[in-house]
Amino acid sequence: MAQPILDTVSGASTGTLLVTEPLNFWAGKRVEPREGKNAEPVFEPATGRVLCQLAPCGAEEVEEAIQSAHSAYVKWSKMSGMERARVMLEAARIIRERREKIAKLEVINNGKCITEALVDVDVACETMEFYAGMAGTLTGQHIQLPGGAFAYSRREPLGVCVGIGAFNYPFQISVTKSAPALACGNAMVFKPSPMTPLTAVIMAEIYKEAGVPDGLFCVVQGGAETGSLLCQHPKVAKVSFTGSVPTGKKVMEMSAKGVKQVTLELGGKSPLIIFKDCDLENAVRGALMANFLTQGQVCCNGTRVFVQREIMPQFLDEVVKRTKAIAVGDPLLDSTRMGALISKPQLDKALGFVTQAKKEGAKVLCGGEPLVPSEPKLKGGYFMSPCVLENCRDDMTCVKQEIFGPVMSVLPFDAEDEVIQRANDTTYGLASGVFTRDISRAHRVAERLEAGTCFINNYNNIAVEMPFGGYKMSGFGRENGQVTIEYYSQLKTVVVELGDVENHF
């Protein structure tokens, strides 16, 4: 089922793919949009050329998809956990079998380098396997009551869940949201970012080929209007959203009208604290990993890099040298380490932050400019040279606001208490990091940082086994880990009386 586009992409190079197949999927098949009049172009970030036209789903199409998902949910929810697990493991096998082709399509649509995209597909596969393993373990509790009565609890699915994805990890997010949902017995209607619509439908076809009931994982394309229709539909039980804080607030508001459960994975401006007793080589590596993956378009990136003053010169020398050496260019080449930003507006926004930083007194040590690769086909791409800023202050725009581009802001600090207060002085709380050889300090700092994740002597080392989510305005609920089962299921308590009813009347 998943072969046509993937076979096309297998021989494609940057700047050659053109997609004409429909990108919606429900009732077990791809579905043509009702109308194409509101279609908008989807661009290939590395070249700036049009990949396809995307027509948003309207009310009738959303209704069809949700009805299809509900019908599949009725069948799927009656299957045992082990039966669901076998289907999910088959889906994982197919993902692994088509790893290179899926990653290549992701690169063409998203702009990240192929080495990262391959890891993303591997993570998606591991996520599917992890939740397949959990599907057969979902159990309740037995509670003995006085007089021979007892109670038990049942962990039951919610129904039709909606997943709304982001452009930075399109394929991986489709699995991160759907795998725990399906493991619990739910169905999912998934709306990818309108900038990266290509790989979610591949996941839908893989699920079908693996043996899920038709409609269990549907894909509807569109922007804000389509998302609103999904959030407000009465048959939707839960919405899981990944994206910006302003959009997350709107999702929460719309979902609240129907008292729907919501998981929000929103933005961040995470601190990375580097103490003078650190292993400097690892700290530099950590800072690069914290800032430049996926062209800096990662919500949990540690973009506020606090460096203890005594080691600031050595740190800057080394991090600037390594940043200048990052190979930026054709994302399908194995040698490339940074591809193109997702869009021209996102590129302009990131460059604008650098311009503003200079006006506010920051010093650009490297990068921060539009980059035009030497290959002619890449001339129209959205490339930017990775940037390191020094002389930064806590009140600067580049330090306070999420840039979502390859820009590292470096700030000096003197003492532990001081840097923790500064690190926590933000409305965000998605992630944080600390580099130190002092084990007591490491755990002490981790406890005091107001963030959903704290990395010690590493950064962005994320695995499916670990819960992931934010504090404060970075959202709530969790993805990954065993705990996510609680966000895609509900508990029913059943009370059983074995004797006579005691009557007080």
Short mmCIF file of C-alpha atoms in Angstrom, two decimals:
data_model
loop_
_atom_site.label_atom_id
_atom_site.label_comp_id
_atom_site.label_asym_id
_atom_site.label_seq_id
_atom_site.Cartn_x
_atom_site.Cartn_y
_atom_site.Cartn_z
CA MET A 1 0.00 0.00 0.00
CA ALA A 2 2.74 2.48 0.89
CA GLN A 3 4.76 1.94 -2.27
CA PRO A 4 3.75 4.55 -4.92
CA ILE A 5 5.19 7.74 -3.37
CA LEU A 6 8.02 5.86 -1.69
CA ASP A 7 9.03 4.23 -4.96
CA THR A 8 9.05 7.65 -6.60
CA VAL A 9 11.18 9.14 -3.84
CA SER A 10 13.70 6.33 -3.94
CA GLY A 11 15.23 7.63 -7.17
CA ALA A 12 14.65 11.31 -6.44
CA SER A 13 17.31 13.85 -5.60
CA THR A 14 16.93 17.33 -4.13
CA GLY A 15 14.85 19.49 -6.44
CA THR A 16 13.23 16.69 -8.51
CA LEU A 17 10.18 15.38 -6.62
CA LEU A 18 6.67 16.47 -7.57
CA VAL A 19 3.72 15.09 -5.57
CA THR A 20 0.33 14.73 -7.23
CA GLU A 21 -1.33 12.02 -5.12
CA PRO A 22 -4.05 13.03 -2.62
CA LEU A 23 -2.71 13.50 0.90
CA ASN A 24 -5.90 12.91 2.92
CA PHE A 25 -6.60 9.41 4.22
CA TRP A 26 -9.69 7.88 5.80
CA ALA A 27 -11.91 4.82 5.38
CA GLY A 28 -8.78 2.90 4.42
CA LYS A 29 -7.74 4.91 1.37
CA ARG A 30 -6.37 8.22 0.13
CA VAL A 31 -9.10 10.77 -0.44
CA GLU A 32 -9.13 13.59 -2.98
CA PRO A 33 -9.99 17.04 -1.55
CA ARG A 34 -13.56 18.19 -2.21
CA GLU A 35 -12.41 21.54 -3.54
CA GLY A 36 -9.06 22.84 -4.69
CA LYS A 37 -9.93 26.53 -4.75
CA ASN A 38 -8.26 27.28 -1.41
CA ALA A 39 -5.18 25.18 -2.17
CA GLU A 40 -1.82 26.60 -1.16
CA PRO A 41 1.66 25.58 -2.31
CA VAL A 42 3.90 23.34 -0.21
CA PHE A 43 7.56 24.20 -0.72
CA GLU A 44 10.73 22.14 -0.70
CA PRO A 45 12.89 24.00 1.85
CA ALA A 46 16.22 23.14 0.21
CA THR A 47 15.26 24.61 -3.17
CA GLY A 48 12.25 26.87 -2.60
CA ARG A 49 10.39 25.07 -5.40
CA VAL A 50 6.78 23.88 -5.09
CA LEU A 51 6.38 20.23 -4.09
CA CYS A 52 2.59 20.08 -4.30
CA GLN A 53 -0.63 21.99 -3.78
CA LEU A 54 -2.45 21.43 -0.48
CA ALA A 55 -6.21 21.92 -0.25
CA PRO A 56 -7.53 22.16 3.32
CA CYS A 57 -10.28 19.83 4.54
CA GLY A 58 -13.61 21.49 5.25
CA ALA A 59 -16.48 20.54 7.53
CA GLU A 60 -17.80 17.69 5.35
CA GLU A 61 -14.40 16.07 5.03
CA VAL A 62 -13.66 16.39 8.75
CA GLU A 63 -17.05 14.81 9.46
CA GLU A 64 -16.29 11.90 7.14
CA ALA A 65 -12.90 11.30 8.71
CA ILE A 66 -14.22 11.38 12.27
CA GLN A 67 -17.12 9.06 11.43
CA SER A 68 -14.65 6.69 9.79
CA ALA A 69 -12.43 6.81 12.87
CA HIS A 70 -15.36 6.19 15.19
CA SER A 71 -16.48 3.11 13.25
CA ALA A 72 -12.94 1.72 13.42
CA TYR A 73 -12.70 2.55 17.14
CA VAL A 74 -15.77 0.40 17.88
CA LYS A 75 -13.98 -2.62 16.36
CA TRP A 76 -10.46 -1.89 17.61
CA SER A 77 -11.50 -1.21 21.21
CA LYS A 78 -13.06 -4.68 21.45
CA MET A 79 -9.78 -6.39 20.56
CA SER A 80 -7.49 -7.63 23.32
CA GLY A 81 -4.28 -5.80 24.08
CA MET A 82 -2.23 -8.65 22.62
CA GLU A 83 -4.24 -8.56 19.40
CA ARG A 84 -3.60 -4.83 19.08
CA ALA A 85 0.08 -5.37 19.90
CA ARG A 86 0.55 -7.84 17.04
CA VAL A 87 -0.81 -5.30 14.53
CA MET A 88 1.37 -2.52 15.93
CA LEU A 89 4.48 -4.70 15.80
CA GLU A 90 3.74 -5.39 12.15
CA ALA A 91 3.49 -1.62 11.58
CA ALA A 92 6.90 -1.22 13.26
CA ARG A 93 8.35 -3.91 10.99
CA ILE A 94 7.08 -2.11 7.88
CA ILE A 95 8.50 1.22 9.11
CA ARG A 96 11.90 -0.40 9.61
CA GLU A 97 11.73 -2.07 6.18
CA ARG A 98 11.07 1.29 4.47
CA ARG A 99 13.32 3.36 6.71
CA GLU A 100 15.51 4.93 4.03
CA LYS A 101 12.62 5.86 1.74
CA ILE A 102 10.55 7.41 4.53
CA ALA A 103 13.57 9.40 5.74
CA LYS A 104 14.28 10.65 2.24
CA LEU A 105 10.70 11.88 1.79
CA GLU A 106 10.91 13.56 5.19
CA VAL A 107 14.07 15.40 4.16
CA ILE A 108 12.56 16.63 0.90
CA ASN A 109 9.48 17.93 2.72
CA ASN A 110 11.13 19.21 5.92
CA GLY A 111 14.67 20.31 4.99
CA LYS A 112 16.57 18.57 7.79
CA CYS A 113 19.65 16.51 6.90
CA ILE A 114 19.29 12.83 6.05
CA THR A 115 21.36 11.64 9.03
CA GLU A 116 18.83 13.22 11.40
CA ALA A 117 15.81 12.01 9.43
CA LEU A 118 17.03 8.41 9.59
CA VAL A 119 17.26 8.70 13.39
CA ASP A 120 13.73 10.16 13.46
CA VAL A 121 12.37 7.13 11.59
CA ASP A 122 14.24 4.81 13.96
CA VAL A 123 12.70 6.61 16.93
CA ALA A 124 9.24 6.25 15.37
CA CYS A 125 9.85 2.51 15.01
CA GLU A 126 11.01 2.19 18.62
CA THR A 127 7.97 4.18 19.78
CA MET A 128 5.63 1.80 17.97
CA GLU A 129 7.38 -1.21 19.51
CA PHE A 130 7.36 0.32 22.99
CA TYR A 131 3.62 0.95 23.01
CA ALA A 132 2.89 -2.38 21.33
CA GLY A 133 4.65 -3.89 24.32
CA MET A 134 2.40 -1.93 26.68
CA ALA A 135 -0.88 -2.76 24.93
CA GLY A 136 -1.21 -6.13 26.65
CA THR A 137 -0.32 -4.79 30.10
CA LEU A 138 -3.21 -2.36 30.56
CA THR A 139 -4.92 -3.66 33.64
CA GLY A 140 -7.08 -2.44 36.50
CA GLN A 141 -7.09 -3.01 40.24
CA HIS A 142 -8.99 -5.32 42.61
CA ILE A 143 -10.15 -3.70 45.87
CA GLN A 144 -11.59 -5.78 48.71
CA LEU A 145 -14.48 -4.07 50.53
CA PRO A 146 -16.14 -4.92 53.88
CA GLY A 147 -18.65 -7.73 54.10
CA GLY A 148 -17.42 -9.68 51.12
CA ALA A 149 -18.11 -6.91 48.61
CA PHE A 150 -15.36 -5.86 46.25
CA ALA A 151 -14.57 -3.37 43.54
CA TYR A 152 -12.38 -3.44 40.48
CA SER A 153 -11.22 -0.82 38.02
CA ARG A 154 -11.07 -1.03 34.25
CA ARG A 155 -8.70 1.02 32.10
CA GLU A 156 -10.76 1.91 29.05
CA PRO A 157 -10.06 3.90 25.87
CA LEU A 158 -11.34 7.44 25.35
CA GLY A 159 -12.68 7.07 21.80
CA VAL A 160 -11.64 9.20 18.84
CA CYS A 161 -8.53 11.26 19.60
CA VAL A 162 -7.15 14.11 17.51
CA GLY A 163 -3.44 14.61 16.97
CA ILE A 164 -2.15 17.92 15.60
CA GLY A 165 1.48 17.76 14.53
CA ALA A 166 4.33 20.21 13.99
CA PHE A 167 6.64 20.70 11.01
CA ASN A 168 9.92 19.82 12.72
CA TYR A 169 9.35 16.07 13.22
CA PRO A 170 6.40 15.25 10.92
CA PHE A 171 6.65 11.46 10.68
CA GLN A 172 7.94 10.90 14.20
CA ILE A 173 5.15 12.99 15.76
CA SER A 174 2.49 11.06 13.84
CA VAL A 175 3.73 7.94 15.65
CA THR A 176 4.44 9.63 19.00
CA LYS A 177 0.77 10.59 19.18
CA SER A 178 -0.88 7.61 17.50
CA ALA A 179 1.04 4.69 19.03
CA PRO A 180 -0.05 5.21 22.67
CA ALA A 181 -3.54 6.15 21.50
CA LEU A 182 -3.92 2.93 19.51
CA ALA A 183 -2.31 0.80 22.23
CA CYS A 184 -5.09 1.94 24.58
CA GLY A 185 -7.80 1.04 22.06
CA ASN A 186 -8.51 4.50 20.63
CA ALA A 187 -8.71 5.75 17.06
CA MET A 188 -6.90 8.88 15.88
CA VAL A 189 -7.54 11.61 13.33
CA PHE A 190 -4.22 13.29 12.65
CA LYS A 191 -3.64 16.71 11.12
CA PRO A 192 -0.02 17.36 10.13
CA SER A 193 1.43 20.83 9.71
CA PRO A 194 0.34 22.26 6.35
CA MET A 195 4.03 22.87 5.63
CA THR A 196 4.90 19.16 5.98
CA PRO A 197 1.93 17.09 4.76
CA LEU A 198 3.73 14.23 2.99
CA THR A 199 4.76 11.58 5.50
CA ALA A 200 1.71 11.30 7.78
CA VAL A 201 -0.25 9.70 4.95
CA ILE A 202 2.59 7.18 4.57
CA MET A 203 2.02 6.25 8.21
CA ALA A 204 -1.70 5.84 7.53
CA GLU A 205 -0.97 3.43 4.70
CA ILE A 206 1.47 1.48 6.88
CA TYR A 207 -1.19 1.09 9.59
CA LYS A 208 -3.66 -0.22 6.99
CA GLU A 209 -1.12 -2.66 5.60
CA ALA A 210 -0.36 -3.84 9.15
CA GLY A 211 -4.02 -4.74 9.64
CA VAL A 212 -5.82 -2.01 11.60
CA PRO A 213 -9.54 -1.55 10.85
CA ASP A 214 -10.15 0.95 8.05
CA GLY A 215 -10.38 4.43 9.53
CA LEU A 216 -8.43 3.77 12.72
CA PHE A 217 -5.75 6.30 11.76
CA CYS A 218 -7.05 9.04 9.49
CA VAL A 219 -5.15 12.00 8.04
CA VAL A 220 -6.85 15.30 7.31
CA GLN A 221 -4.87 18.14 5.78
CA GLY A 222 -5.33 21.83 6.46
CA GLY A 223 -4.47 24.78 8.63
CA ALA A 224 -6.14 26.63 11.50
CA GLU A 225 -9.71 26.27 10.22
CA THR A 226 -9.39 22.51 9.81
CA GLY A 227 -7.84 22.28 13.27
CA SER A 228 -10.76 24.22 14.75
CA LEU A 229 -13.26 21.82 13.19
CA LEU A 230 -11.40 18.89 14.74
CA CYS A 231 -11.10 20.44 18.21
CA GLN A 232 -14.78 21.33 18.37
CA HIS A 233 -16.26 18.12 16.95
CA PRO A 234 -18.57 16.44 19.50
CA LYS A 235 -17.29 12.93 18.75
CA VAL A 236 -13.68 13.87 19.58
CA ALA A 237 -12.69 12.84 23.12
CA LYS A 238 -9.16 14.20 23.30
CA VAL A 239 -6.80 16.57 21.49
CA SER A 240 -3.01 16.25 21.56
CA PHE A 241 -1.27 19.30 20.11
CA THR A 242 2.37 20.09 19.39
CA GLY A 243 3.18 23.67 18.38
CA SER A 244 3.37 27.27 19.55
CA VAL A 245 2.03 28.72 22.79
CA PRO A 246 -0.52 31.06 21.11
CA THR A 247 -1.99 28.22 19.03
CA GLY A 248 -1.92 25.92 22.05
CA LYS A 249 -4.04 28.40 23.99
CA LYS A 250 -6.59 28.41 21.16
CA VAL A 251 -6.65 24.60 21.05
CA MET A 252 -7.23 24.51 24.79
CA GLU A 253 -10.01 27.10 24.60
CA MET A 254 -11.82 25.32 21.77
CA SER A 255 -11.46 21.90 23.41
CA ALA A 256 -12.71 23.26 26.74
CA LYS A 257 -16.12 24.00 25.23
CA GLY A 258 -16.62 20.27 24.85
CA VAL A 259 -14.74 19.41 28.08
CA LYS A 260 -12.23 17.39 26.07
CA GLN A 261 -8.96 16.14 27.47
CA VAL A 262 -5.96 18.01 26.10
CA THR A 263 -2.22 17.40 25.94
CA LEU A 264 -0.15 20.44 24.97
CA GLU A 265 3.52 20.22 23.97
CA LEU A 266 4.40 23.85 23.35
CA GLY A 267 7.43 26.08 22.95
CA GLY A 268 10.50 26.63 25.06
CA LYS A 269 13.46 28.88 25.78
CA SER A 270 15.45 26.36 27.72
CA PRO A 271 18.56 27.08 29.81
CA LEU A 272 21.79 25.12 29.50
CA ILE A 273 24.09 25.79 32.47
CA ILE A 274 27.80 25.05 32.10
CA PHE A 275 29.84 25.17 35.33
CA LYS A 276 33.59 25.75 35.38
CA ASP A 277 34.26 22.22 36.70
CA CYS A 278 32.63 20.62 33.64
CA ASP A 279 34.30 18.42 31.07
CA LEU A 280 34.68 21.26 28.55
CA GLU A 281 34.80 19.01 25.49
CA ASN A 282 31.48 17.39 26.42
CA ALA A 283 29.98 20.77 27.33
CA VAL A 284 30.80 22.14 23.88
CA ARG A 285 29.32 19.06 22.24
CA GLY A 286 26.24 19.42 24.41
CA ALA A 287 25.81 23.07 23.48
CA LEU A 288 25.96 22.21 19.78
CA MET A 289 23.41 19.40 20.22
CA ALA A 290 21.25 21.77 22.27
CA ASN A 291 21.09 24.41 19.54
CA PHE A 292 21.61 23.15 16.01
CA LEU A 293 19.60 19.95 15.49
CA THR A 294 16.98 20.38 12.77
CA GLN A 295 18.39 23.84 11.98
CA GLY A 296 17.55 24.96 15.53
CA GLN A 297 13.85 24.24 15.01
CA VAL A 298 13.41 22.11 18.14
CA CYS A 299 11.11 23.18 20.96
CA CYS A 300 13.29 21.82 23.78
CA ASN A 301 16.58 23.31 22.52
CA GLY A 302 18.84 24.84 25.15
CA THR A 303 19.18 28.22 23.45
CA ARG A 304 20.11 30.19 26.59
CA VAL A 305 23.63 28.92 27.25
CA PHE A 306 24.86 30.11 30.66
CA VAL A 307 28.65 29.68 30.99
CA GLN A 308 30.54 30.31 34.23
CA ARG A 309 32.71 33.35 33.70
CA GLU A 310 36.06 31.68 34.39
CA ILE A 311 35.74 29.32 31.40
CA MET A 312 33.88 31.64 29.02
CA PRO A 313 36.90 32.40 26.74
CA GLN A 314 37.80 28.71 26.27
CA PHE A 315 34.18 27.74 25.71
CA LEU A 316 33.57 30.45 23.10
CA ASP A 317 36.77 29.66 21.21
CA GLU A 318 35.85 26.02 20.90
CA VAL A 319 32.12 26.39 20.25
CA VAL A 320 32.69 29.02 17.54
CA LYS A 321 35.32 26.85 15.85
CA ARG A 322 32.92 23.86 15.83
CA THR A 323 29.96 25.96 14.69
CA LYS A 324 31.90 27.38 11.75
CA ALA A 325 32.76 23.82 10.72
CA ILE A 326 29.12 22.66 10.47
CA ALA A 327 28.48 21.54 6.88
CA VAL A 328 25.37 23.36 5.62
CA GLY A 329 23.92 22.36 2.26
CA ASP A 330 22.01 19.69 0.34
CA PRO A 331 20.15 17.81 3.10
CA LEU A 332 20.14 14.53 1.15
CA LEU A 333 23.95 14.29 1.21
CA ASP A 334 25.41 12.12 3.97
CA SER A 335 28.11 14.74 4.60
CA THR A 336 25.61 17.53 5.36
CA ARG A 337 25.03 18.33 9.02
CA MET A 338 22.54 21.19 8.65
CA GLY A 339 19.84 21.58 6.02
CA ALA A 340 17.35 24.34 5.26
CA LEU A 341 14.85 26.06 7.53
CA ILE A 342 11.24 25.15 6.91
CA SER A 343 10.12 28.29 5.02
CA LYS A 344 11.13 31.73 3.81
CA PRO A 345 9.13 33.45 6.59
CA GLN A 346 10.86 31.27 9.22
CA LEU A 347 14.27 32.10 7.72
CA ASP A 348 13.47 35.81 7.72
CA LYS A 349 12.24 35.59 11.31
CA ALA A 350 15.46 33.92 12.51
CA LEU A 351 17.62 36.43 10.66
CA GLY A 352 15.51 39.23 12.13
CA PHE A 353 16.29 38.01 15.65
CA VAL A 354 20.02 38.25 14.89
CA THR A 355 19.61 41.79 13.54
CA GLN A 356 17.65 42.78 16.65
CA ALA A 357 20.26 41.16 18.92
CA LYS A 358 23.00 43.28 17.34
CA LYS A 359 20.90 46.42 17.86
CA GLU A 360 20.51 45.51 21.52
CA GLY A 361 24.27 45.06 22.01
CA ALA A 362 24.97 41.39 21.32
CA LYS A 363 28.05 40.45 19.33
CA VAL A 364 27.85 37.95 16.47
CA LEU A 365 30.84 35.60 16.75
CA CYS A 366 29.88 33.60 13.67
CA GLY A 367 27.00 33.02 11.28
CA GLY A 368 23.59 34.62 11.46
CA GLU A 369 23.44 35.38 7.74
CA PRO A 370 21.59 33.98 4.72
CA LEU A 371 23.63 31.20 3.19
CA VAL A 372 23.59 30.42 -0.53
CA PRO A 373 25.13 27.01 -1.28
CA SER A 374 27.27 26.66 -4.39
CA GLU A 375 24.96 24.15 -6.09
CA PRO A 376 22.64 26.00 -8.52
CA LYS A 377 19.58 23.95 -7.53
CA LEU A 378 19.90 25.18 -3.93
CA LYS A 379 19.99 28.92 -4.76
CA GLY A 380 16.36 29.42 -3.74
CA GLY A 381 16.63 27.36 -0.54
CA TYR A 382 16.06 28.66 2.99
CA PHE A 383 19.58 28.26 4.35
CA MET A 384 21.18 30.18 7.21
CA SER A 385 24.68 29.98 8.67
CA PRO A 386 24.53 28.76 12.30
CA CYS A 387 25.05 31.62 14.70
CA VAL A 388 26.70 32.16 18.09
CA LEU A 389 25.95 35.39 20.00
CA GLU A 390 27.95 36.72 22.96
CA ASN A 391 27.54 39.82 25.16
CA CYS A 392 23.95 38.68 25.70
CA ARG A 393 21.81 39.90 28.59
CA ASP A 394 18.70 38.40 30.14
CA ASP A 395 16.51 41.27 28.92
CA MET A 396 17.44 40.90 25.23
CA THR A 397 14.82 39.77 22.74
CA CYS A 398 17.03 36.92 21.53
CA VAL A 399 17.26 35.61 25.10
CA LYS A 400 13.60 35.98 26.03
CA GLN A 401 11.78 34.83 22.88
CA GLU A 402 11.83 31.50 21.08
CA ILE A 403 13.68 31.97 17.78
CA PHE A 404 13.26 28.49 16.24
CA GLY A 405 16.39 28.83 14.19
CA PRO A 406 20.13 28.06 14.51
CA VAL A 407 20.99 30.83 16.99
CA MET A 408 22.86 30.21 20.26
CA SER A 409 22.81 32.98 22.87
CA VAL A 410 25.69 32.75 25.36
CA LEU A 411 25.50 34.48 28.76
CA PRO A 412 28.08 34.65 31.59
CA PHE A 413 27.28 33.80 35.22
CA ASP A 414 29.22 33.75 38.48
CA ALA A 415 27.37 31.70 41.11
CA GLU A 416 24.97 28.75 41.33
CA ASP A 417 22.09 30.53 43.07
CA GLU A 418 22.34 33.44 40.66
CA VAL A 419 22.21 31.30 37.51
CA ILE A 420 19.30 29.19 38.74
CA GLN A 421 17.26 32.32 39.43
CA ARG A 422 18.06 33.62 35.94
CA ALA A 423 17.42 30.27 34.29
CA ASN A 424 13.95 30.08 35.88
CA ASP A 425 13.08 33.69 34.99
CA THR A 426 10.98 32.72 31.96
CA THR A 427 7.39 31.84 31.16
CA TYR A 428 8.60 28.62 29.52
CA GLY A 429 9.57 25.36 31.21
CA LEU A 430 10.09 22.63 28.65
CA ALA A 431 13.69 21.53 29.20
CA SER A 432 16.98 22.43 30.86
CA GLY A 433 20.53 21.17 31.16
CA VAL A 434 23.57 21.27 33.41
CA PHE A 435 27.20 20.32 32.83
CA THR A 436 29.32 19.72 35.95
CA ARG A 437 31.57 17.06 37.44
CA ASP A 438 30.05 17.69 40.90
CA ILE A 439 27.38 15.01 41.30
CA SER A 440 25.75 16.75 44.26
CA ARG A 441 25.52 20.02 42.37
CA ALA A 442 24.11 18.26 39.30
CA HIS A 443 21.17 16.79 41.20
CA ARG A 444 20.69 19.92 43.31
CA VAL A 445 20.44 22.10 40.19
CA ALA A 446 18.17 19.59 38.42
CA GLU A 447 15.76 19.72 41.35
CA ARG A 448 15.62 23.53 41.34
CA LEU A 449 15.20 24.08 37.59
CA GLU A 450 11.57 24.66 36.64
CA ALA A 451 11.33 22.44 33.58
CA GLY A 452 9.79 19.14 32.53
CA THR A 453 13.17 17.63 31.62
CA CYS A 454 16.69 18.25 32.89
CA PHE A 455 19.69 16.79 31.10
CA ILE A 456 22.83 16.23 33.18
CA ASN A 457 26.09 16.21 31.20
CA ASN A 458 24.23 15.73 27.93
CA TYR A 459 21.48 17.45 25.97
CA ASN A 460 18.57 16.42 23.72
CA ASN A 461 19.24 12.79 24.63
CA ILE A 462 15.56 11.79 24.44
CA ALA A 463 14.18 8.23 24.37
CA VAL A 464 10.65 6.83 24.08
CA GLU A 465 10.94 5.27 27.54
CA MET A 466 11.20 8.74 29.15
CA PRO A 467 8.18 11.00 29.78
CA PHE A 468 8.45 14.29 27.90
CA GLY A 469 6.49 17.49 28.48
CA GLY A 470 6.55 20.95 29.93
CA TYR A 471 6.08 23.11 33.00
CA LYS A 472 4.48 26.55 32.96
CA MET A 473 3.54 27.84 29.48
CA SER A 474 5.40 25.02 27.76
CA GLY A 475 2.27 22.93 28.21
CA PHE A 476 0.96 20.00 30.22
CA GLY A 477 0.40 16.30 29.85
CA ARG A 478 3.18 13.99 28.78
CA GLU A 479 4.29 12.14 25.68
CA ASN A 480 6.55 9.05 25.69
CA GLY A 481 7.03 6.74 28.64
CA GLN A 482 4.55 4.54 30.47
CA VAL A 483 2.75 7.54 31.94
CA THR A 484 1.34 8.53 28.52
CA ILE A 485 -1.08 5.60 28.77
CA GLU A 486 -2.89 7.61 31.45
CA TYR A 487 -3.44 10.44 28.97
CA TYR A 488 -5.08 8.18 26.37
CA SER A 489 -7.31 6.15 28.69
CA GLN A 490 -9.83 6.54 31.47
CA LEU A 491 -10.65 4.56 34.60
CA LYS A 492 -14.00 2.99 35.37
CA THR A 493 -14.71 1.64 38.86
CA VAL A 494 -17.06 -1.34 39.16
CA VAL A 495 -18.51 -2.09 42.64
CA VAL A 496 -19.80 -5.63 43.28
CA GLU A 497 -22.05 -6.60 46.22
CA LEU A 498 -22.16 -10.32 47.03
CA GLY A 499 -24.57 -10.02 49.96
CA ASP A 500 -27.82 -8.22 50.71
CA VAL A 501 -28.28 -4.48 50.27
CA GLU A 502 -28.26 -2.65 53.59
CA ASN A 503 -31.35 -0.45 53.68
CA HIS A 504 -31.47 2.68 55.84
CA PHE A 505 -35.04 3.63 54.89
#
